[in-house]
Short mmCIF file of C-alpha atoms and ligand atoms in Angstrom, two decimals:
data_model
loop_
_atom_site.label_atom_id
_atom_site.label_comp_id
_atom_site.label_asym_id
_atom_site.label_seq_id
_atom_site.Cartn_x
_atom_site.Cartn_y
_atom_site.Cartn_z
CA MET P 2 27.19 5.59 37.49
CA GLN P 3 26.68 1.92 38.24
CA ARG P 4 23.57 2.72 40.17
CA LEU P 5 22.24 4.89 37.42
CA LEU P 6 22.84 2.10 34.94
CA LEU P 7 21.04 -0.32 37.20
CA LEU P 8 18.11 2.04 37.51
CA LEU P 9 17.97 2.50 33.76
CA CYS P 10 18.05 -1.24 33.25
CA LEU P 11 15.28 -1.66 35.76
CA ALA P 12 13.21 0.98 34.03
CA ALA P 13 13.81 -0.76 30.71
CA ALA P 14 12.90 -4.09 32.25
CA CYS P 15 9.72 -2.64 33.72
CA ALA P 16 8.79 -1.15 30.40
CA ALA P 17 9.54 -4.44 28.70
CA GLN P 18 8.30 -6.91 31.32
CA PRO P 19 4.53 -6.62 30.95
CA LEU P 20 5.09 -6.69 27.20
CA ASP P 21 5.58 -10.35 26.52
CA ILE P 22 6.21 -9.84 22.83
CA ALA P 23 8.84 -11.99 21.15
CA GLY P 24 10.54 -11.74 17.78
CA GLU P 25 10.99 -15.49 17.72
CA ARG P 26 7.23 -16.04 17.70
CA ILE P 27 6.95 -13.54 14.84
CA ARG P 28 9.65 -15.57 13.07
CA ALA P 29 7.60 -18.76 13.32
CA HIS P 30 4.60 -17.08 11.66
CA VAL P 31 6.70 -15.49 8.92
CA LYS P 32 8.54 -18.71 8.18
CA PHE P 33 5.28 -20.56 7.66
CA LEU P 34 3.35 -17.85 5.80
CA ALA P 35 6.26 -17.16 3.43
CA SER P 36 7.03 -20.82 2.75
CA ASP P 37 6.66 -22.27 -0.74
CA LEU P 38 3.76 -24.38 0.56
CA LEU P 39 1.63 -21.22 0.62
CA GLU P 40 2.34 -20.57 -3.06
CA GLY P 41 2.74 -16.82 -2.68
CA ARG P 42 -0.70 -16.30 -1.07
CA GLY P 43 -2.49 -15.13 -4.20
CA PRO P 44 -6.13 -14.10 -3.62
CA GLY P 45 -8.60 -16.75 -4.75
CA THR P 46 -5.99 -19.55 -4.77
CA ARG P 47 -5.11 -22.55 -2.63
CA GLY P 48 -2.45 -20.33 -1.06
CA GLU P 49 -5.21 -18.05 0.19
CA ALA P 50 -7.11 -20.96 1.73
CA LEU P 51 -3.99 -22.08 3.58
CA ALA P 52 -2.97 -18.60 4.73
CA THR P 53 -6.40 -17.50 5.92
CA GLU P 54 -7.11 -20.81 7.71
CA TYR P 55 -3.75 -20.46 9.45
CA LEU P 56 -4.52 -16.89 10.54
CA ALA P 57 -8.00 -17.84 11.77
CA THR P 58 -6.58 -20.82 13.66
CA GLN P 59 -3.98 -18.62 15.34
CA PHE P 60 -6.69 -16.17 16.39
CA ALA P 61 -8.78 -19.03 17.76
CA LEU P 62 -5.81 -20.44 19.69
CA ILE P 63 -5.22 -17.18 21.55
CA GLY P 64 -8.93 -16.83 22.34
CA ALA P 65 -9.77 -13.93 20.01
CA ARG P 66 -13.38 -14.13 18.86
CA PRO P 67 -14.60 -14.50 15.29
CA ALA P 68 -15.66 -11.09 13.95
CA GLY P 69 -16.47 -11.95 10.33
CA ASP P 70 -19.59 -13.09 8.46
CA ASP P 71 -22.07 -15.47 10.15
CA GLY P 72 -20.00 -16.05 13.26
CA THR P 73 -16.85 -16.98 11.33
CA TYR P 74 -13.38 -15.38 11.23
CA PHE P 75 -13.91 -14.47 7.58
CA GLN P 76 -15.36 -11.45 5.83
CA ASN P 77 -16.03 -12.46 2.23
CA VAL P 78 -14.87 -10.05 -0.48
CA PRO P 79 -16.27 -10.71 -3.98
CA LEU P 80 -13.87 -9.77 -6.79
CA LEU P 81 -13.40 -10.22 -10.50
CA GLY P 82 -9.95 -11.30 -11.67
CA VAL P 83 -8.97 -9.81 -15.03
CA GLU P 84 -5.90 -11.40 -16.57
CA THR P 85 -4.68 -9.79 -19.75
CA GLN P 86 -3.45 -12.55 -22.06
CA PRO P 87 0.11 -12.66 -23.47
CA SER P 88 -1.32 -12.13 -26.97
CA ALA P 89 -2.31 -8.56 -26.00
CA GLN P 90 -1.37 -5.99 -28.62
CA LEU P 91 -0.61 -2.31 -28.45
CA SER P 92 0.56 -0.24 -31.39
CA ALA P 93 0.95 3.35 -32.45
CA ALA P 94 0.49 4.83 -35.93
CA ALA P 95 1.42 8.22 -37.31
CA LYS P 96 2.21 9.55 -40.77
CA GLY P 97 1.94 6.10 -42.35
CA LYS P 98 4.37 4.57 -39.85
CA THR P 99 3.37 1.91 -37.33
CA LEU P 100 5.14 0.92 -34.17
CA ALA P 101 4.24 -2.26 -32.25
CA PHE P 102 4.95 -2.67 -28.56
CA ARG P 103 5.67 -5.99 -26.86
CA TYR P 104 3.50 -7.08 -23.95
CA LEU P 105 5.48 -7.17 -20.65
CA ASP P 106 8.75 -5.91 -22.17
CA ASP P 107 7.27 -2.62 -23.41
CA PHE P 108 3.81 -2.37 -21.88
CA VAL P 109 1.46 -3.84 -19.30
CA GLY P 110 -2.15 -3.07 -18.50
CA ALA P 111 -5.73 -4.21 -18.60
CA SER P 112 -9.16 -3.14 -19.69
CA GLU P 113 -11.37 -2.04 -16.82
CA ARG P 114 -14.55 -2.74 -18.81
CA GLN P 115 -14.47 -6.38 -17.69
CA LYS P 116 -14.94 -8.03 -21.09
CA PRO P 117 -13.21 -11.14 -22.49
CA LEU P 118 -11.94 -9.00 -25.37
CA ASP P 119 -11.63 -5.23 -25.45
CA GLN P 120 -10.35 -3.13 -28.34
CA PHE P 121 -9.77 0.53 -28.96
CA ASP P 122 -8.33 2.82 -31.59
CA ALA P 123 -7.98 6.38 -30.38
CA GLU P 124 -6.12 9.60 -30.78
CA ALA P 125 -3.32 10.09 -28.24
CA VAL P 126 -3.16 13.25 -26.15
CA PHE P 127 -0.32 13.97 -23.76
CA ALA P 128 -1.84 15.39 -20.55
CA GLY P 129 1.15 15.87 -18.22
CA HIS P 130 0.48 14.42 -14.78
CA GLY P 131 -3.27 14.29 -15.48
CA ILE P 132 -4.10 16.28 -12.35
CA VAL P 133 -7.02 18.58 -11.54
CA ALA P 134 -6.36 20.06 -8.07
CA PRO P 135 -8.25 23.31 -7.50
CA GLU P 136 -6.73 23.77 -4.02
CA PHE P 137 -3.29 24.07 -5.62
CA GLN P 138 -4.65 26.06 -8.59
CA TRP P 139 -3.52 23.21 -10.81
CA ASP P 140 -5.32 21.88 -13.88
CA ASP P 141 -3.47 19.83 -16.49
CA PHE P 142 -6.53 19.74 -18.77
CA LYS P 143 -7.49 23.46 -18.92
CA GLY P 144 -10.96 22.50 -20.06
CA VAL P 145 -9.72 20.58 -23.13
CA ASP P 146 -12.23 17.87 -24.04
CA VAL P 147 -10.49 14.50 -23.82
CA ARG P 148 -13.58 12.33 -24.23
CA GLY P 149 -12.75 9.26 -26.31
CA LYS P 150 -9.03 10.10 -26.29
CA LEU P 151 -6.18 7.92 -25.12
CA LEU P 152 -4.31 9.90 -22.47
CA VAL P 153 -0.53 9.63 -22.28
CA LEU P 154 0.61 10.63 -18.79
CA PHE P 155 3.38 10.58 -16.28
CA THR P 156 2.68 9.27 -12.82
CA ASN P 157 3.72 11.38 -9.80
CA GLU P 158 3.03 15.12 -9.55
CA PRO P 159 4.64 18.52 -10.19
CA PRO P 160 8.00 18.69 -8.37
CA SER P 161 7.83 20.75 -5.20
CA THR P 162 9.80 21.51 -2.06
CA ASP P 163 7.00 23.70 -0.63
CA GLU P 164 4.90 21.67 1.79
CA ARG P 165 1.81 23.70 0.96
CA PHE P 166 2.14 22.78 -2.71
CA PHE P 167 1.43 19.08 -3.44
CA GLY P 168 2.88 18.19 -0.05
CA GLY P 169 6.41 19.32 -0.94
CA ARG P 170 8.73 16.37 -1.45
CA ALA P 171 5.99 14.03 -0.26
CA LEU P 172 3.59 12.55 -2.75
CA THR P 173 -0.10 13.39 -2.38
CA TYR P 174 -2.87 11.17 -3.70
CA TYR P 175 -2.76 13.15 -6.96
CA GLY P 176 0.61 11.56 -7.63
CA ARG P 177 -0.55 7.97 -7.41
CA TRP P 178 -1.22 5.92 -10.55
CA SER P 179 -4.68 4.97 -9.26
CA TYR P 180 -5.66 8.66 -9.24
CA LYS P 181 -4.56 8.99 -12.89
CA TYR P 182 -6.88 6.22 -14.04
CA GLU P 183 -9.78 7.45 -11.89
CA GLN P 184 -9.37 10.97 -13.29
CA ALA P 185 -9.11 9.71 -16.89
CA ALA P 186 -12.37 7.77 -16.40
CA ARG P 187 -14.08 10.82 -14.85
CA LEU P 188 -13.16 12.88 -17.91
CA GLY P 189 -14.49 10.24 -20.30
CA ALA P 190 -11.12 9.28 -21.81
CA ILE P 191 -11.04 5.86 -23.49
CA GLY P 192 -7.86 4.93 -21.66
CA ALA P 193 -4.66 6.09 -20.04
CA ILE P 194 -1.05 5.02 -20.51
CA LEU P 195 1.55 6.02 -17.94
CA ILE P 196 5.08 6.43 -19.24
CA HIS P 197 7.23 4.77 -16.61
CA THR P 198 10.38 6.35 -15.27
CA THR P 199 12.06 4.95 -12.17
CA ALA P 200 12.15 8.43 -10.63
CA THR P 201 8.45 9.24 -11.14
CA ALA P 202 7.20 5.76 -10.18
CA GLY P 203 9.58 5.21 -7.27
CA TYR P 204 10.46 1.71 -8.50
CA PRO P 205 11.99 0.09 -11.59
CA TRP P 206 10.11 -1.31 -14.61
CA GLU P 207 10.51 -4.88 -13.27
CA VAL P 208 8.19 -3.95 -10.40
CA VAL P 209 5.57 -2.57 -12.80
CA ARG P 210 5.87 -5.69 -14.93
CA SER P 211 5.62 -8.19 -12.07
CA SER P 212 2.81 -6.26 -10.33
CA TRP P 213 0.71 -5.71 -13.48
CA GLY P 214 1.63 -8.51 -15.84
CA ARG P 215 -0.70 -10.91 -14.07
CA GLU P 216 -4.32 -11.28 -12.96
CA GLU P 217 -5.65 -8.05 -11.58
CA PRO P 218 -8.37 -8.11 -8.91
CA GLN P 219 -11.10 -5.64 -9.86
CA VAL P 220 -14.24 -4.69 -7.99
CA LYS P 221 -17.22 -5.66 -10.12
CA LEU P 222 -18.26 -2.69 -12.18
CA ALA P 223 -21.53 -1.05 -11.19
CA PRO P 224 -23.91 -0.68 -14.16
CA GLY P 225 -23.41 2.63 -16.00
CA LYS P 226 -20.13 3.45 -14.27
CA PRO P 227 -17.51 4.83 -16.71
CA ALA P 228 -14.50 2.57 -17.14
CA LEU P 229 -11.33 2.64 -19.21
CA ALA P 230 -10.74 0.35 -22.19
CA PHE P 231 -7.08 0.49 -21.21
CA ALA P 232 -5.34 1.34 -17.96
CA GLY P 233 -1.68 0.61 -18.43
CA TRP P 234 1.97 1.47 -18.33
CA ILE P 235 4.64 1.73 -21.00
CA SER P 236 8.37 1.47 -20.26
CA ARG P 237 10.52 4.56 -20.54
CA GLN P 238 12.29 3.22 -23.63
CA ALA P 239 9.04 2.34 -25.37
CA GLY P 240 7.66 5.73 -24.31
CA GLN P 241 10.68 7.37 -25.91
CA ARG P 242 9.96 5.56 -29.21
CA LEU P 243 6.27 6.49 -29.01
CA LEU P 244 6.99 10.18 -28.39
CA ALA P 245 9.64 10.23 -31.13
CA MET P 246 6.80 9.66 -33.62
CA ALA P 247 5.53 13.08 -32.56
CA GLY P 248 9.03 14.58 -32.56
CA LYS P 249 9.10 14.73 -28.75
CA ARG P 250 11.22 13.33 -25.96
CA VAL P 251 10.44 12.01 -22.45
CA GLU P 252 12.72 14.55 -20.70
CA GLU P 253 11.20 17.44 -22.63
CA LEU P 254 7.61 16.49 -21.78
CA LEU P 255 8.50 15.81 -18.15
CA LYS P 256 9.85 19.34 -17.96
CA LEU P 257 6.78 20.86 -19.64
CA SER P 258 4.43 18.98 -17.33
CA GLY P 259 6.05 20.58 -14.29
CA SER P 260 4.64 23.96 -15.29
CA ARG P 261 1.34 25.44 -14.20
CA ASP P 262 0.80 26.76 -17.76
CA PHE P 263 0.89 23.25 -19.18
CA ARG P 264 -1.86 22.46 -21.71
CA PRO P 265 -2.70 19.04 -23.19
CA ILE P 266 -0.69 18.25 -26.34
CA PRO P 267 -2.38 16.29 -29.15
CA LEU P 268 0.41 13.98 -30.35
CA GLY P 269 -0.93 13.31 -33.86
CA ILE P 270 -0.64 9.58 -33.11
CA ARG P 271 -3.36 6.94 -33.07
CA ILE P 272 -2.96 4.20 -30.51
CA ARG P 273 -4.58 0.87 -31.08
CA GLY P 274 -5.08 -1.86 -28.54
CA ARG P 275 -6.42 -5.39 -28.54
CA LEU P 276 -6.78 -6.85 -25.07
CA PRO P 277 -7.97 -10.42 -24.68
CA ALA P 278 -8.53 -11.23 -21.03
CA LYS P 279 -9.34 -14.22 -18.91
CA LEU P 280 -12.08 -13.29 -16.44
CA ARG P 281 -12.52 -15.13 -13.15
CA GLU P 282 -15.17 -14.32 -10.57
CA TYR P 283 -14.09 -15.34 -7.12
CA THR P 284 -14.58 -14.68 -3.45
CA THR P 285 -11.58 -13.86 -1.34
CA ARG P 286 -11.62 -12.96 2.34
CA ASN P 287 -10.44 -10.69 5.10
CA VAL P 288 -9.71 -12.47 8.37
CA ALA P 289 -11.29 -10.67 11.33
CA ALA P 290 -10.97 -11.40 15.06
CA LEU P 291 -11.76 -9.33 18.11
CA ILE P 292 -10.96 -9.11 21.77
CA PRO P 293 -13.76 -7.28 23.62
CA GLY P 294 -13.03 -4.18 25.66
CA SER P 295 -13.48 -4.11 29.43
CA ASP P 296 -15.58 -0.94 29.67
CA GLU P 297 -19.27 -1.53 29.11
CA LEU P 298 -19.71 1.98 27.72
CA ARG P 299 -16.72 1.75 25.36
CA ARG P 300 -16.91 -1.86 24.31
CA GLY P 301 -18.88 -0.90 21.20
CA GLU P 302 -15.90 1.16 20.07
CA ALA P 303 -12.80 -0.37 18.54
CA VAL P 304 -9.15 0.02 17.73
CA ILE P 305 -8.09 -1.71 14.52
CA PHE P 306 -4.78 -3.46 13.90
CA SER P 307 -4.34 -4.50 10.27
CA ALA P 308 -1.88 -6.23 7.94
CA HIS P 309 -2.49 -7.63 4.47
CA TRP P 310 -1.96 -11.37 4.14
CA ASP P 311 -1.95 -11.52 0.34
CA HIS P 312 0.97 -11.36 -2.05
CA LEU P 313 1.45 -12.00 -5.76
CA GLY P 314 0.94 -15.78 -5.82
CA ILE P 315 2.58 -17.87 -8.52
CA GLY P 316 3.77 -15.91 -11.53
CA ARG P 317 6.39 -15.31 -14.15
CA PRO P 318 9.61 -17.17 -13.30
CA VAL P 319 12.64 -15.15 -12.24
CA ASN P 320 15.81 -17.26 -11.96
CA ARG P 321 13.48 -20.25 -12.41
CA ASP P 322 11.54 -19.38 -9.25
CA THR P 323 7.79 -18.87 -9.79
CA ILE P 324 6.63 -18.42 -6.20
CA TYR P 325 6.32 -14.84 -5.03
CA ASN P 326 6.68 -15.62 -1.32
CA GLY P 327 6.20 -12.09 0.01
CA ALA P 328 8.19 -12.59 3.22
CA VAL P 329 9.01 -8.93 3.92
CA ASP P 330 5.79 -7.95 2.10
CA ASN P 331 3.82 -8.97 4.09
CA ALA P 332 4.24 -12.22 6.00
CA ALA P 333 6.24 -9.97 8.33
CA GLY P 334 3.28 -7.67 9.03
CA CYS P 335 1.01 -10.70 9.65
CA GLY P 336 3.53 -12.07 12.16
CA ILE P 337 3.52 -8.73 13.97
CA LEU P 338 -0.30 -8.62 13.90
CA LEU P 339 -0.59 -12.12 15.39
CA GLU P 340 1.97 -11.39 18.09
CA ILE P 341 0.19 -8.17 19.11
CA ALA P 342 -3.11 -10.07 19.23
CA ARG P 343 -1.56 -12.78 21.38
CA ALA P 344 -0.15 -10.26 23.85
CA TRP P 345 -3.48 -8.41 23.93
CA ALA P 346 -5.40 -11.61 24.65
CA ALA P 347 -2.98 -12.36 27.47
CA LEU P 348 -3.60 -9.04 29.25
CA GLU P 349 -5.12 -9.67 32.62
CA ARG P 350 -7.13 -6.49 32.50
CA LYS P 351 -8.33 -5.63 29.02
CA PRO P 352 -8.31 -2.04 27.71
CA ARG P 353 -11.61 -0.17 27.60
CA ARG P 354 -12.29 -0.39 23.87
CA THR P 355 -12.44 -3.55 21.78
CA ALA P 356 -9.43 -4.56 19.69
CA LEU P 357 -10.24 -5.65 16.14
CA PHE P 358 -7.54 -7.57 14.26
CA LEU P 359 -7.84 -7.56 10.48
CA ALA P 360 -5.68 -9.62 8.14
CA LEU P 361 -6.68 -8.06 4.83
CA THR P 362 -6.87 -9.51 1.33
CA ALA P 363 -5.91 -8.20 -2.12
CA GLU P 364 -3.78 -5.25 -1.02
CA GLU P 365 -1.35 -5.86 -3.84
CA GLY P 366 -4.16 -5.62 -6.38
CA GLY P 367 -5.05 -2.09 -5.25
CA LEU P 368 -6.10 -2.13 -1.56
CA ARG P 369 -9.22 -4.18 -2.39
CA GLY P 370 -9.62 -5.84 1.03
CA SER P 371 -9.37 -2.60 3.00
CA GLN P 372 -11.65 -0.80 0.51
CA TYR P 373 -14.20 -3.54 0.97
CA TYR P 374 -13.88 -3.32 4.75
CA ALA P 375 -14.29 0.48 4.67
CA ALA P 376 -17.50 0.04 2.66
CA ASN P 377 -18.72 -2.83 4.88
CA PRO P 378 -17.22 -2.07 8.31
CA LEU P 379 -17.61 -4.53 11.19
CA VAL P 380 -17.48 -1.60 13.65
CA ALA P 381 -18.83 1.75 12.39
CA PRO P 382 -15.99 4.11 11.36
CA GLY P 383 -17.42 6.75 13.73
CA LYS P 384 -16.95 4.25 16.56
CA THR P 385 -13.46 3.28 15.47
CA ALA P 386 -10.87 5.14 17.50
CA ALA P 387 -7.86 4.37 15.32
CA ALA P 388 -6.42 1.99 12.76
CA PHE P 389 -2.77 0.92 12.86
CA ASN P 390 -1.47 -0.83 9.79
CA PHE P 391 1.63 -3.01 9.40
CA ASP P 392 3.04 -3.54 5.92
CA GLY P 393 6.55 -4.54 4.92
CA PHE P 394 9.33 -5.01 7.51
CA TYR P 395 13.03 -5.61 7.00
CA PRO P 396 14.95 -8.33 8.83
CA PHE P 397 18.06 -6.25 9.49
CA GLY P 398 17.74 -5.69 13.24
CA ARG P 399 16.65 -2.98 15.60
CA THR P 400 16.42 0.64 14.54
CA LYS P 401 16.75 3.76 16.66
CA ASP P 402 13.76 5.30 14.91
CA VAL P 403 10.20 4.64 13.83
CA VAL P 404 8.09 6.10 11.02
CA VAL P 405 4.43 6.91 11.63
CA SER P 406 3.61 9.23 8.75
CA GLY P 407 0.13 10.67 9.06
CA ALA P 408 0.07 10.31 12.88
CA GLU P 409 0.99 13.99 13.26
CA ARG P 410 -2.26 14.83 11.45
CA THR P 411 -4.37 13.18 14.17
CA THR P 412 -5.12 13.86 17.83
CA LEU P 413 -3.28 10.60 18.58
CA TRP P 414 -0.02 12.46 18.18
CA PRO P 415 0.68 12.84 21.94
CA PRO P 416 0.22 9.09 22.67
CA VAL P 417 2.39 8.32 19.65
CA GLN P 418 5.15 10.51 21.09
CA GLU P 419 4.70 8.91 24.48
CA ALA P 420 4.97 5.36 23.13
CA ALA P 421 8.05 6.33 21.13
CA GLN P 422 9.65 7.87 24.18
CA ARG P 423 8.91 4.82 26.26
CA MET P 424 10.54 2.64 23.60
CA ARG P 425 13.40 5.12 23.20
CA LEU P 426 12.55 5.50 19.55
CA GLU P 427 12.99 8.67 17.64
CA ILE P 428 10.02 9.55 15.42
CA LYS P 429 11.39 10.07 11.95
CA PRO P 430 9.66 11.81 9.13
CA ASP P 431 9.13 9.44 6.22
CA PRO P 432 12.68 8.98 4.83
CA ARG P 433 11.22 8.55 1.32
CA PRO P 434 8.13 10.77 1.13
CA GLU P 435 8.42 10.83 -2.66
CA GLN P 436 7.39 7.15 -2.63
CA GLY P 437 3.88 8.25 -1.58
CA SER P 438 3.62 5.46 0.94
CA TYR P 439 0.69 7.12 2.73
CA TYR P 440 -1.48 6.23 -0.28
CA ARG P 441 0.06 2.84 -0.89
CA SER P 442 -1.23 0.72 1.92
CA ASP P 443 -4.37 -0.36 3.69
CA HIS P 444 -4.67 2.44 6.24
CA PHE P 445 -5.60 4.78 3.36
CA PRO P 446 -9.16 3.48 2.72
CA PHE P 447 -9.67 3.60 6.52
CA ALA P 448 -8.60 7.26 6.53
CA GLN P 449 -10.93 7.96 3.60
CA ALA P 450 -13.73 6.56 5.80
CA GLY P 451 -12.70 9.08 8.48
CA ILE P 452 -10.83 6.76 10.85
CA PRO P 453 -7.56 8.20 12.22
CA ALA P 454 -5.26 5.74 10.48
CA PHE P 455 -1.62 5.31 9.62
CA SER P 456 1.03 2.66 9.10
CA ILE P 457 3.76 1.92 11.58
CA LYS P 458 7.17 1.30 9.96
CA GLU P 459 10.72 0.86 11.12
CA GLY P 460 13.08 3.79 10.61
CA ASP P 461 16.41 3.56 8.82
CA GLN P 462 18.97 4.15 11.58
CA TYR P 463 20.12 0.70 12.67
CA HIS P 464 21.80 -0.02 15.99
CA GLY P 465 25.47 -0.82 15.52
CA LYS P 466 25.47 0.10 11.84
CA PRO P 467 26.75 3.18 10.00
CA GLU P 468 24.22 5.91 9.26
CA SER P 469 24.07 5.08 5.56
CA TYR P 470 23.25 1.40 6.18
CA GLY P 471 19.46 1.81 6.21
CA LYS P 472 19.43 3.63 2.90
CA LYS P 473 21.71 1.02 1.37
CA VAL P 474 19.62 -1.99 2.43
CA PHE P 475 16.40 -0.26 1.35
CA GLU P 476 17.78 0.47 -2.10
CA GLU P 477 19.06 -3.04 -2.46
CA PHE P 478 15.73 -4.57 -1.43
CA ASN P 479 13.64 -2.17 -3.51
CA SER P 480 15.63 -2.75 -6.69
CA LYS P 481 16.26 -6.52 -6.36
CA HIS P 482 13.62 -8.22 -4.23
CA TYR P 483 10.52 -5.99 -3.91
CA HIS P 484 7.62 -7.83 -5.59
CA GLN P 485 10.01 -10.50 -6.87
CA PRO P 486 10.17 -14.25 -6.11
CA SER P 487 13.34 -13.50 -4.12
CA ASP P 488 11.40 -11.76 -1.32
CA GLU P 489 11.90 -14.90 0.75
CA TYR P 490 12.35 -15.82 4.41
CA ARG P 491 15.80 -16.94 5.54
CA ASP P 492 16.88 -18.42 8.87
CA ASP P 493 19.54 -15.75 9.29
CA TRP P 494 16.87 -13.02 9.57
CA ASP P 495 17.23 -10.74 12.56
CA LEU P 496 13.74 -10.32 14.03
CA ALA P 497 14.64 -7.73 16.67
CA GLY P 498 13.31 -4.88 14.53
CA MET P 499 9.92 -6.52 14.04
CA GLU P 500 9.72 -7.30 17.75
CA GLN P 501 10.35 -3.65 18.46
CA ILE P 502 7.62 -2.56 16.03
CA ALA P 503 5.16 -5.01 17.61
CA ARG P 504 5.91 -3.58 21.07
CA PHE P 505 5.51 -0.04 19.85
CA GLY P 506 2.24 -0.87 18.07
CA PHE P 507 0.95 -2.67 21.13
CA LEU P 508 1.69 0.26 23.46
CA LEU P 509 0.11 2.69 21.05
CA GLY P 510 -2.92 0.45 20.70
CA LEU P 511 -3.33 0.41 24.48
CA SER P 512 -3.40 4.21 24.56
CA ALA P 513 -5.89 4.44 21.71
CA ALA P 514 -8.11 1.84 23.36
CA ASN P 515 -8.12 3.65 26.70
CA ILE P 516 -8.01 7.33 25.75
CA GLU P 517 -11.03 9.28 27.03
CA GLN P 518 -11.71 11.48 24.05
CA MET P 519 -12.47 9.78 20.73
CA PRO P 520 -9.43 10.45 18.47
CA THR P 521 -9.94 12.44 15.28
CA TRP P 522 -8.14 14.26 12.48
CA ARG P 523 -6.73 17.70 13.16
CA PRO P 524 -8.57 20.82 11.91
CA GLY P 525 -8.04 21.47 8.21
CA ASP P 526 -7.03 17.90 7.42
CA GLU P 527 -8.24 16.34 4.14
CA PHE P 528 -9.82 13.46 6.14
CA LEU P 529 -11.59 15.55 8.81
CA PRO P 530 -14.82 16.00 6.80
CA ALA P 531 -15.10 12.21 6.47
CA ARG P 532 -14.57 11.90 10.25
CA GLU P 533 -17.33 14.43 10.95
CA ASN P 534 -19.66 12.53 8.60
CA SER P 535 -18.86 9.23 10.25
CA LYS P 536 -20.32 10.35 13.60
ZN1 ZN Z 22 2.56 -4.82 1.26
#
């Protein structure tokens, strides 16, 4: 028994020894990046300058090379900030009655037409989840012409437990709010309002308000591209009052929209909006550093590690705090990224492929930094073996499990299993697939470009804690601190979980950088065609 224990310890030590990865170094990065000095790391602010210079300096210190524009560590990303002003108005009129909604309390949103003042007055049509998905024989519009109409929608998708139908419990891209607006624009609607419910959105109204009631980073509109005069949300209560004008209720319409026979419902209401906006053109930046591979034939190929550095900046005060520090989201991921890069640079013998480290901008504003990278890649997507993303980590200690949703869809699945086994981690299916996390972080634009990509997250079974602990701390964080000024670093944080994730990511990266066959998506996957095209 004793001998066996000793052997096990030795094996663990061997597995751990060459991996000089330390939670305490991650802590130092997180503490700095999440400090008030960095003002919440809003894109295009002083906080950005400080955060990105820090990241570039750290990369330089470990000997990673600049991989950005003109020999620098920075890839410039031009954006247009659109900040809806507090005087924004939204009202509904029917049968001689008018109802006014209050900005932030009842509604949030912006015009996507990028004008200092946008206005509309349009007929409201309820269009369910706003989905057209031929592969699931689903069409919420049934050919009804919604050009010039204001669509009233729910986010999310038809409820399902069948994995072949809208991914079962998991959300597909059809369920994401960004899809709703894109679809509304494709159909020529003047705008789209999502009625918020905590269940369909996956987070409370406070999250919608703090994420949207501020400057929104938009990609500059290409000439002639259709855009919405209003892309917004309305709270459940305000939605209830709006629907009452048409003699309807939220619950009733939610139920109707879960049926394949659903047809758009003209509400007999006109919705009017007046949206003054402050426009600000600015350049933000991704930070990019590389460590060349050792194999002359493979050096031109890369493995990407990514984490977004941005958060919400300075905003609306909550408990008199205006700085949205973004410690968990995502100073934590940046700390992990830097620690992996440091360990990689310290390897005596480098892996065959090049490692590319990307600290991405403007994730919170809709994955803008990763979208820009995917459109302007530093290594061609066809030559990119994999992308591992790190976004949002809890400081509650080590877990027995790890979540790598999407990995099972790629040929990297065996190395993922191997790395998990070596770390004695159980691979857990996404504990909250209904949150649609696959489409909510920066690996998604990489996958759309064909790169086998997924995020690496901690699981929810904590060492030395009851089984329900993970669920409890998630719910507490999600309802109280997510996208709030209280997402702050504290000295009592336990970094062991982040250290574990960094080790796992590092091991997996080694495999992806050395594997003979270029990784790809499995047959039949939604991203395989993009992979084939990227060759
Ligand atoms: Zn994040």
